[in-house]
Amino acid sequence: MSTTQSDRLRGLLEPLVAAKGLDLEEIETSKAGKRRMLRIIVDSDEGVELDACAELSREVSDLLDETDAMGEDEYVLEVSSPGADRPLTEHRHYLRATGRLVKFQTSDGGELIARILDVDDEGMDLEVPGVKGRKATARRIAFTDIAKARVEIEFNRKDKKEEEA
């Protein structure tokens, strides 16, 4: 998708998405056979429910039908929330990941897996899990020291409420 079309779609859709209390995370188009696929990724601090995606999809479809933003060719519209393993790139992504285990690739080429405890404007306070019976350790990382970050999926983590019971 050309930058001009992407910018135009973002300008058209962002007010509609924001009116629903959501953040427009990503717009991407790709080929799906003879048709094009328009994928819109939205999120919020509370997450996004399926019903909200369906409602937004109908409204986006109506809005796109009223304009020529997608041209004359057929396209398939998909509105969804980001996957659990999406990259963390914005400050708000780190805030939303507080309490989660994250795999960081540092700008010096290192790798770190740690739980986000707190996020501020400069970086994060982390808890690095202990290995082989050792206690967890605290660590601070600045945003400028992060090359990539992605939430690690935890299948066996107990919720704090369960631990306290």
Tab-separated table of C-alpha atoms in Angstrom, residues 13 22 45 48 58 74 77 82 92-93 98 101 108 110-111 117 120 128 133 143 145 148 164:
chain	number	residue	atom	x	y	z
A	13	LEU	CA	-10.340	5.855	10.038
A	22	LEU	CA	-9.753	2.474	20.722
A	45	ASP	CA	-6.017	-0.387	27.658
A	48	VAL	CA	-10.789	-5.343	22.547
A	58	ARG	CA	-19.503	-2.561	9.988
A	74	GLU	CA	-12.941	-5.588	-4.425
A	77	LEU	CA	-11.997	-6.098	5.396
A	82	PRO	CA	-3.269	-7.407	17.980
A	92	ARG	CA	1.328	2.513	25.688
A	93	HIS	CA	2.238	-1.067	24.687
A	98	THR	CA	2.802	-4.301	33.010
A	101	LEU	CA	6.866	-11.477	31.046
A	108	ASP	CA	23.966	-3.853	22.439
A	110	GLY	CA	21.986	-8.857	24.375
A	111	GLU	CA	18.809	-10.629	25.335
A	117	LEU	CA	6.826	-4.036	37.136
A	120	ASP	CA	7.639	5.663	33.264
A	128	VAL	CA	14.369	-10.857	36.211
A	133	GLY	CA	16.317	-21.815	42.648
A	143	PHE	CA	13.671	2.669	26.300
A	145	ASP	CA	18.433	0.444	25.301
A	148	LYS	CA	12.978	-5.187	20.204
A	164	GLU	CA	-2.615	-15.064	47.771
